[in-house]
Structures are given as structure tokens and as C-alpha cells.
Coordinates of C-alpha atoms in Angstrom, one line a residue:
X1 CA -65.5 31.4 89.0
X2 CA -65.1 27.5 88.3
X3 CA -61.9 26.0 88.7
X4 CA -60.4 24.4 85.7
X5 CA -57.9 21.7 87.1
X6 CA -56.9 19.7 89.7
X7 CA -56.0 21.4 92.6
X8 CA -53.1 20.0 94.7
X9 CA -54.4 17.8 98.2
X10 CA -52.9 19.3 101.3
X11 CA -54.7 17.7 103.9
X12 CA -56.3 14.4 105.2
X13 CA -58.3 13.5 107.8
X14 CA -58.1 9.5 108.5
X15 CA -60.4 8.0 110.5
X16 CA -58.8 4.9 111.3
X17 CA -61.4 3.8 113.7
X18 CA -65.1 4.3 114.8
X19 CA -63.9 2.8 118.4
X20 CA -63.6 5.2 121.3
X21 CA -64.4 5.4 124.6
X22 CA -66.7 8.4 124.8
X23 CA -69.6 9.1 123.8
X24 CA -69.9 12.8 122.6
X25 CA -73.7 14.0 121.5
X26 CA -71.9 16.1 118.6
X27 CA -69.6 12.7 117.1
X28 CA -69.8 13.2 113.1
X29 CA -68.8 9.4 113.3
X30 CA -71.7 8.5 116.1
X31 CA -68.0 6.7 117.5
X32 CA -68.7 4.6 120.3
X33 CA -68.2 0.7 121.2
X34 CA -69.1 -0.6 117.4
X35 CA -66.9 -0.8 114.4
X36 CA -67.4 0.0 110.7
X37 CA -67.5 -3.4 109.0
X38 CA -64.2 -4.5 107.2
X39 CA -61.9 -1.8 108.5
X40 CA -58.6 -1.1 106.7
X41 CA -55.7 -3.5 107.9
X42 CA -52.3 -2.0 109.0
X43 CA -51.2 -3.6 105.5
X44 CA -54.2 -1.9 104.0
X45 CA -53.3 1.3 106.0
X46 CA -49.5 1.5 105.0
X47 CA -50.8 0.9 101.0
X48 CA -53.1 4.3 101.5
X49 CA -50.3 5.8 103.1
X50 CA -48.2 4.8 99.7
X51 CA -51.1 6.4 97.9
X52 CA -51.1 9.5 99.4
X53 CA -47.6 10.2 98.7
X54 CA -48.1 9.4 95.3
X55 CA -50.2 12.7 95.7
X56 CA -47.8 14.6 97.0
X57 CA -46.7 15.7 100.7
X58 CA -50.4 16.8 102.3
X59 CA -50.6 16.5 106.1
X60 CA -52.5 13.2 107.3
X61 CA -54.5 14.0 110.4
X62 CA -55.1 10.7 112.5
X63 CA -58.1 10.5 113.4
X64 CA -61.4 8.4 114.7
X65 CA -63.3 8.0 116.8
X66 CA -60.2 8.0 118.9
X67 CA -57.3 6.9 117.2
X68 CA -55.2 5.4 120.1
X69 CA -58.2 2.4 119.9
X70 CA -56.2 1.3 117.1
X71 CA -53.6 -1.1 118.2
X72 CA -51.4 0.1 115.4
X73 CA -51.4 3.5 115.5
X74 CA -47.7 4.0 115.9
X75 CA -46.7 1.5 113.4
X76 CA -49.2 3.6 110.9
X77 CA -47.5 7.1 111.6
X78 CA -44.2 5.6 111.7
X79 CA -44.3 4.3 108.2
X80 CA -46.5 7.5 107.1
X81 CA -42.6 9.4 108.6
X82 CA -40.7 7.4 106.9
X83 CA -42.3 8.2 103.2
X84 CA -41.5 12.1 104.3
X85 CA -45.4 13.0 104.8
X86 CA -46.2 15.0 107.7
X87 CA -48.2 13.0 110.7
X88 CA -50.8 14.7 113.3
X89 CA -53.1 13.6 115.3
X90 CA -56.5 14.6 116.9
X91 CA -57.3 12.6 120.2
X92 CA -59.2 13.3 123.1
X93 CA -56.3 12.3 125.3
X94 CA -58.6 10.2 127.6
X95 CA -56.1 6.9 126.5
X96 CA -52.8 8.2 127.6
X97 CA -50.1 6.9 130.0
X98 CA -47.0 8.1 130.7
X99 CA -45.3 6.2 127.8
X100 CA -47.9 7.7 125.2
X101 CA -46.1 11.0 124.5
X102 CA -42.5 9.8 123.6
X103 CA -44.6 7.0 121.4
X104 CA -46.3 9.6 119.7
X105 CA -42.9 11.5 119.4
X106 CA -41.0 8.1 118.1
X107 CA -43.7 7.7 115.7
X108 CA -42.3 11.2 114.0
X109 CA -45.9 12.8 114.5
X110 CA -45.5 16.4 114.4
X111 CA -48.6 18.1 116.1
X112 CA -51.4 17.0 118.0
X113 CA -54.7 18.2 118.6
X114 CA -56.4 17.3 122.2
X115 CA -60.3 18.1 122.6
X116 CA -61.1 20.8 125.2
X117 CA -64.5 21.7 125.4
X118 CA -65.0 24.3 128.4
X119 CA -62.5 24.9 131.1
X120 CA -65.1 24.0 133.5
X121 CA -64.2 19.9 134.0
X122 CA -67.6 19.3 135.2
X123 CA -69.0 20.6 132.0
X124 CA -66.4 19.0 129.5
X125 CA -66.8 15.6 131.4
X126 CA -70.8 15.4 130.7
X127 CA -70.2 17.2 127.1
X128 CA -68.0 14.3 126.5
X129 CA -70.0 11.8 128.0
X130 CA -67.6 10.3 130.6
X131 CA -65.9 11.3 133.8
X132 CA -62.5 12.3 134.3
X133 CA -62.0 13.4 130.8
X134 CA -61.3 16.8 131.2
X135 CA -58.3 15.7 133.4
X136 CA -57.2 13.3 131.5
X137 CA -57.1 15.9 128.6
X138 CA -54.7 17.9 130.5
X139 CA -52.9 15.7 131.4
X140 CA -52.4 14.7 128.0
X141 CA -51.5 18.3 127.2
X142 CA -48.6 18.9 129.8
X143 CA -47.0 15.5 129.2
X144 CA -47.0 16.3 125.0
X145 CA -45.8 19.9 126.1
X146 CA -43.1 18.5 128.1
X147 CA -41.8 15.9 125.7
X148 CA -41.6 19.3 123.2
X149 CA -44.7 18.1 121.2
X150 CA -46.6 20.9 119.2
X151 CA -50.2 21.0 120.5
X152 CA -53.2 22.6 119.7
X153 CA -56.8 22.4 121.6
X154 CA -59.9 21.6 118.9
X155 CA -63.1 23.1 121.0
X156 CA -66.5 22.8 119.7
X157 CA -68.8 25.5 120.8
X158 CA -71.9 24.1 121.5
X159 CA -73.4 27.2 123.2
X160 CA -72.1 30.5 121.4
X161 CA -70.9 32.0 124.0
X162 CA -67.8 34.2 124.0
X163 CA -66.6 34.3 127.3
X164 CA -66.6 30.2 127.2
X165 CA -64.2 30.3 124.7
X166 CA -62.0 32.8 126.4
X167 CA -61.7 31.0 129.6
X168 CA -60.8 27.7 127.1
X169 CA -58.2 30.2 125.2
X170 CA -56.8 31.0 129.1
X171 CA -56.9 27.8 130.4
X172 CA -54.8 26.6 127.5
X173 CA -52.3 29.7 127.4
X174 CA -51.5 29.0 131.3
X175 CA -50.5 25.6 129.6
X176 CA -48.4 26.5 127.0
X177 CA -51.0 26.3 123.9
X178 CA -50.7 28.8 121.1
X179 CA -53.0 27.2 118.7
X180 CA -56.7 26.6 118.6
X181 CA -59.0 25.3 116.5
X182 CA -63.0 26.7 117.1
X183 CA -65.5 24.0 115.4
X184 CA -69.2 25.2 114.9
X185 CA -71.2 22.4 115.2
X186 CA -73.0 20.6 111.9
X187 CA -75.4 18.8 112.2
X188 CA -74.3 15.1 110.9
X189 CA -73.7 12.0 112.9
X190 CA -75.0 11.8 116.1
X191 CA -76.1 15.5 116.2
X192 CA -77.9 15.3 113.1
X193 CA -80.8 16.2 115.5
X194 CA -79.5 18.9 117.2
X195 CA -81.3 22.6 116.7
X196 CA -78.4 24.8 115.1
X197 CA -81.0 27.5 114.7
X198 CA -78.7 29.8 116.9
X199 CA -76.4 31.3 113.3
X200 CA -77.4 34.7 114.7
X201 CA -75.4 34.1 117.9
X202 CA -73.0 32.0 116.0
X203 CA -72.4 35.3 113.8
X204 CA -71.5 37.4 116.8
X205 CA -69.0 34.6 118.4
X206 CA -67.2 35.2 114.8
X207 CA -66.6 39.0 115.3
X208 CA -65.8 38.1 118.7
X209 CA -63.1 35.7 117.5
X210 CA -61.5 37.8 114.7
X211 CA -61.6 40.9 117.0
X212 CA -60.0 39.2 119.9
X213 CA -57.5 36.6 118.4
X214 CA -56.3 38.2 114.8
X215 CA -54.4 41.1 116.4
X216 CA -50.5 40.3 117.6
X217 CA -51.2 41.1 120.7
X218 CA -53.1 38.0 121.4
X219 CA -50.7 35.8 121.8
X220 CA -52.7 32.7 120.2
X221 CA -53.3 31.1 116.5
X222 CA -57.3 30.8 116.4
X223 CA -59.1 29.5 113.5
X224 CA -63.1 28.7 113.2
X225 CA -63.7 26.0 111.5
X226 CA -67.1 24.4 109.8
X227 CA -68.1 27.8 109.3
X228 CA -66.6 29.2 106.5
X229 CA -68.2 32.3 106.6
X230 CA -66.0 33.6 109.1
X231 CA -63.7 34.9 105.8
X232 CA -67.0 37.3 104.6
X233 CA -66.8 38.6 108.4
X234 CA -63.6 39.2 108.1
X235 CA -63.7 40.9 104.7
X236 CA -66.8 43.1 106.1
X237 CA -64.8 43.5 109.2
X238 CA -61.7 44.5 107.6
X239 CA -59.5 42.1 109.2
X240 CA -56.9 39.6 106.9
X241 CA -55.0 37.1 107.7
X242 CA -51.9 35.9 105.0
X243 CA -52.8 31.9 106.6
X244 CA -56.5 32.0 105.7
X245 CA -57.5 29.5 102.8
X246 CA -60.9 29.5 101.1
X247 CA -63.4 29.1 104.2
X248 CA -65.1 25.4 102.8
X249 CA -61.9 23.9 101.3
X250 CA -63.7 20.5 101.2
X251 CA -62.8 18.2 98.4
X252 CA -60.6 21.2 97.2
X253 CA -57.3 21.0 99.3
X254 CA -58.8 18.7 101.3
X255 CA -60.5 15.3 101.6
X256 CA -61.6 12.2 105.1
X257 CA -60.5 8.8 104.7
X258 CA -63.1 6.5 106.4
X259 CA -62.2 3.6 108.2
X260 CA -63.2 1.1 105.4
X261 CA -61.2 3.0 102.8
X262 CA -64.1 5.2 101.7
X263 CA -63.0 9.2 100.3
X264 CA -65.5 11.7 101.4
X265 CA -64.8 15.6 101.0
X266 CA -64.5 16.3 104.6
X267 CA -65.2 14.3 107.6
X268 CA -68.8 16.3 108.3
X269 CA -70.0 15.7 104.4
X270 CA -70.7 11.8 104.2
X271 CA -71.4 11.8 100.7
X272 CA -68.7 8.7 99.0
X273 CA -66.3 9.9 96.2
X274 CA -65.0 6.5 95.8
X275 CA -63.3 3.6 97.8
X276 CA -59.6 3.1 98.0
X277 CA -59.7 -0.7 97.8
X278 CA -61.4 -0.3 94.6
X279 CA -59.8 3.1 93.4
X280 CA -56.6 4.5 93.7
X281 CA -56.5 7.4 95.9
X282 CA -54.7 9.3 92.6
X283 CA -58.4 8.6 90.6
X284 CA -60.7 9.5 93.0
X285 CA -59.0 12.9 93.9
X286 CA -59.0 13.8 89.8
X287 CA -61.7 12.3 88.7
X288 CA -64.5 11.9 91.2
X289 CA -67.6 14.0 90.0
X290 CA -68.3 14.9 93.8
X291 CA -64.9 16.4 94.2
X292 CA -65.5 18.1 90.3
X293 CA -68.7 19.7 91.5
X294 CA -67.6 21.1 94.6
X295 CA -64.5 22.7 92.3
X296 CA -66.5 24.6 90.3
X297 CA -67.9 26.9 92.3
X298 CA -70.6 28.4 89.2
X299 CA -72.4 25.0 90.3
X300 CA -73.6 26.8 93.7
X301 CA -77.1 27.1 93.9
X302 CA -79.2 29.6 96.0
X303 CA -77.8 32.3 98.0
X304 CA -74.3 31.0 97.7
X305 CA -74.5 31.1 94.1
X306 CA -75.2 34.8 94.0
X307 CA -72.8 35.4 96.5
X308 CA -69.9 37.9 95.8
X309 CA -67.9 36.2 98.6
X310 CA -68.5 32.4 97.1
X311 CA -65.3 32.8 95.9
X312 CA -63.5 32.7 99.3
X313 CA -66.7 31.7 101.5
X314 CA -68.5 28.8 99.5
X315 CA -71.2 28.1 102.2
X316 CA -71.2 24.8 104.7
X317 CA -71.2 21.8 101.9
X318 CA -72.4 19.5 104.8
X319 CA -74.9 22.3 106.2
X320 CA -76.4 22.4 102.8
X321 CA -76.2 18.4 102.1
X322 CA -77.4 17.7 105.9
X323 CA -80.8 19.8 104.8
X324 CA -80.9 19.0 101.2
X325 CA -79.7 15.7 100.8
X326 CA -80.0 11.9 101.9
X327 CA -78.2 12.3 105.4
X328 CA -78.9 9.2 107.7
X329 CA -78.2 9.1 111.3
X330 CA -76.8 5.4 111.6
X331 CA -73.1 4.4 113.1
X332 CA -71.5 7.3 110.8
X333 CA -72.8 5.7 107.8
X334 CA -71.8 7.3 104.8
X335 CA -74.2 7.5 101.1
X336 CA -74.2 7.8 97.7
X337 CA -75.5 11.1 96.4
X338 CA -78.4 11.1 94.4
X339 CA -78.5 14.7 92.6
X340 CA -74.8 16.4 93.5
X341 CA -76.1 19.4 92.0
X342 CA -79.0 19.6 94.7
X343 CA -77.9 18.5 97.9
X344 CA -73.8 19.3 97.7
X345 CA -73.9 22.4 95.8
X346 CA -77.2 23.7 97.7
X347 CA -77.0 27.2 99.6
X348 CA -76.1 27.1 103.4
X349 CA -79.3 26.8 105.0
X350 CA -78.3 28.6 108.4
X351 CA -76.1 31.6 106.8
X352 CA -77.9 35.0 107.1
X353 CA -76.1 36.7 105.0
X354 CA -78.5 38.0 101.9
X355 CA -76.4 39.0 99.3
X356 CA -76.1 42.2 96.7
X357 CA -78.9 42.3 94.8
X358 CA -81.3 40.3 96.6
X359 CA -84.1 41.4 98.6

């Protein structure tokens, strides 16, 4: 059923930088030692921080690359706390010292999300292309634990493995973590040529998930993320969850702020819905046509647009644009869309799932 007015925005990702100091082979950004030309100024950055609480109150992740590149980081969430929004953060923690937690703290950031890939350092280090990064990691855990921080660990599952992600979820439990984020990898960025052609396995590390970390019992928050069929496993499954959104929320309750100002439906879809220094963030959110195609959800094509669970589901926008539209490989780079219909509103090339009525 299509969607016949603006939905509210609850949450931004920001990436303030494309700087960072490792060099992951899964970076949506392809982050590393270059820059995006013309990045937004910390002027430029409080202005978008004015237009997003014209908006309303959404949660503004900051993000990169790695955010702590940017020199101004804690000016930027400080004046983001003082207009009442909510601040987080996603880091990989590899840029801390012991004055970086009560900085983040001062700054009035609320949670913050530090990358752990396997609990095995040796694994984590080459995964994130530099060594000591899975110490510095922890590190930056205890020391955001101890200052009374809220943190969550973001893994990305690059082999579908269940027991790696338990021995993450136990690592980080004997740490004091409580919340984790699971990403499935898409294939955008710099792992635009990576072979996701593993769904099968993929599907099984969701029933894993939802039978392991839904019950009370387990202690933990887990969420998969970049796969949103996780909520048609859970409905076949029988499992709820009163938290659970829509499983793609992208350019729905949720949008990416590039470094040069650019809007994009979600960090992993690099298809532009406008520029901030050229339109208001107010505009673009009610009137760009990407953001009124992916609202409508009779536009789905394929598969997804027979689909009885579309309506909470919606299919991998980014999975579908990465095999049906104009996705380039280059420094992040982001692009124009050239038929919305066909490459944003395409089915989900890797979900199995064939749905009633089809053969």
C-alpha cells in the first residue's frame, strides 16, 4: 500500500568525513586518506544541524569514514546538544586517548557505536586493514563504559557464520555491552565487487539471530541490519518484537548526509535526493522524487512487488540499485538516478524468498 504523506524523519547518518585511518574491504564510503571535494565547514555543519531541527528531533548518527578525523567533531555535537537533538556516534575507536571519552561525554553525545568484527584480534585487525585495531576497539569500549557512556558494537558479518557472532555477542557482554547491531554486507563502495551470493547462509544466520537474541533470556538488544528481510523470518518464525520498524526504512524514517552536503536515502544507496547547500534539508525530505518513490511501496517491481510482506520487508533498495542501476566504484562517489522506477524500486536480487502465487 503506498504511503500518502510525509512521514516524519527519525534518523540521520552524517558522514562528516571520508578521512580515516583504515582501510576496510567492505567501506560503503571507499574511506581512506582522500577527501570528498568541498566538504561542509563547521559553519556549514552547524546550519544542517539548524535544518534538521527544523525537522523535528531525529537522532543524528556521526559518522565517516571515521568521524574523530574531523577536527571539529565536538564543537559539531555540542551545538547539535544544544538545539535538543539527540547526538550518536559510530567510530572504530582506533583514534582514542584517554581524554576522548569525557570529550565525547561533554559534547552531550548520547550513545556510541564502536566496530567489532570477530573476537579473534588477529582477524578484526586484517578485516580492518591495520594492526592493533581490535585493541584499540576495546579499549575504546571500557573507557566509554567507564565514563557511563551507552555503547553498542556494529559487526558486519562477512562470513555467515553463527558461532562468530556469538563469540562477538560474548566478548562484548563480558564488557558490559547490551546492544548490537548485525550489518549484512551490500555490495557498494569498496565491496561493490565482493560475491554476496552466500543469501542461503545469510538466511540461516537470521533464524539463528532471532532464535538466539529475541527471547528475555538473552540478555542483549540484537538487530540485523541491511537485510530487511529478517522481519518476513520473523513473521514465518513467529517471533515479534514491539521495537521493530519496517525492515528497509530508507528515505522513509531515515536518510545519509554526505560529506559535501549531499541527501541520499541511506548511507549504502548512493543515489542524490538533493544538496543541502542548494536545498533545504525541509525540501528535499518532502519533495525529492527519490524519497516519493521509495514511499510508495505499489512502485516495487519484481518479486518485491508481489510480495505479501513488502509492506513491512520492502527488499534491499541498495541491493536492488547495486544490480540494477548506475553504481560506480570510485572514492564513495555518489549518482544521479537515471530511471528511479528501475534501479531503486527493483526487486532484491539476492532474497530467495518466492512469494504466494508465484512459481
Amino acid at each position: 500500500m503506498g504511503t500518502s504523506h510525509t512521514p516524519s524523519l527519525r534518523l540521520i547518518s552524517w558522514n562528516l568525513t571520508l578521512r580515516c585511518p583504515l582501510r576496510c574491504p567492505h567501506c560503503y564510503s571507499d574511506s581512506g586518506e582522500h577527501e570528498v571535494s568541498h566538504p561542509l565547514s563547521t559553519t556549514e555543519a552547524f546550519g544542517v544541524l539548524d535544518q534538521i531541527r527544523a525537522l523535528g528531533s531525529p537522532i543524528v548518527i556521526l559518522s565517516g569514514g571515521e568521524p574523530m578525523m574531523r577536527e571539529d567533531i565536538f564543537e559539531i555535537a555540542s551545538y547539535g546538544t544544544s538545539l535538543g537533538l539527540t547526538m550518536a556516534m559510530g567510530t572504530s575507536g582506533f583514534l582514542f586517548d584517554e581524554n576522548t571519552p569525557s570529550l565525547i561525554k561533554g559534547s552531550g553525545i548520547k550513545s556510541i557505536a564502536i566496530s567489532i568484527d570477530s573476537a579473534d584480534p588477529e582477524i578484526h585487525d586484517t578485516f580492518r586493514g591495520c594492526p592493533g585495531a581490535f585493541d584499540k576497539a576495546i579499549n575504546a569500549i571500557r573507557s566509554c563504559i567507564r565514563e557511563g557512556m551507552q555503547v553498542q558494537i556494529n559487526m558486519t558479518v562477512i562470513t555467515p557464520d553463527s558461532a562468530i557472532l556469538d563469540k562477538v555477542v560474548t566478548l562484548g557482554k563480558e564488557l558490559g555491552v547490551r546492544n548490537y547491531q548485525v550489518f549484512i554486507p551490500v555490495p557498494t563502495g569498496r565491496s561493490i565487487q565482493e560475491n554476496y551470493q552466500r543469501y542461503g547462509a545469510y538466511e540461516e544466520l537470521l533464524k539463528h539471530m532471532l532464535r538466539t537474541y529475541t527471547n528475555s533470556n538473552s540478555g542483549v538488544s540484537l538487530r540485523p541490519t541491511c537485510i530487511p528481510q529478517f522481519r518476513r523470518v520473523a513473521e514465518e518464525m513467529g517471533i515479534t518484537d514491539p521495537r521493530w520498524g519496517r525492515g528497509c526504512i530508507a528515505g522513509i524514517f531515515y536518510c545519509r548526509i554526505y560529506a559535501n552536503g549531499d541527501v541520499t536515502p541511506c548511507p549504502y544507496l548512493p543515489v542524490i535526493a538533493g544538496n543541502i547547500r542548494e536545498t533545504p534539508l525541509l525540501n528535499i525530505w518532502e519533495n525529492s522524487e527519490v524519497f516519493a518513490a521509495l514511499r510508495n511501496y505499489d512502485r516495487l517491481l519484481g518479486t518485491c512487488g508481489i510480495c505479501q510482506y513488502k509492506s513491512i520487508c520492502g527488499g534491499c533498495r541498495a541491493r536492488a540499485f547495486s544490480r540494477y542501476g548506475n553504481m560506480t566504484q570510485s572514492c564513495g562517489s555518489l549518482v544521479e538516478p537515471h530511471n528511479i522506477d528501475g534501479e531503486i524500486c527493483a526487486e532484491d536480487p539476492l532474497c530467495p524468498y518466492v512469494p504466494e502465487g508465484e512459481t
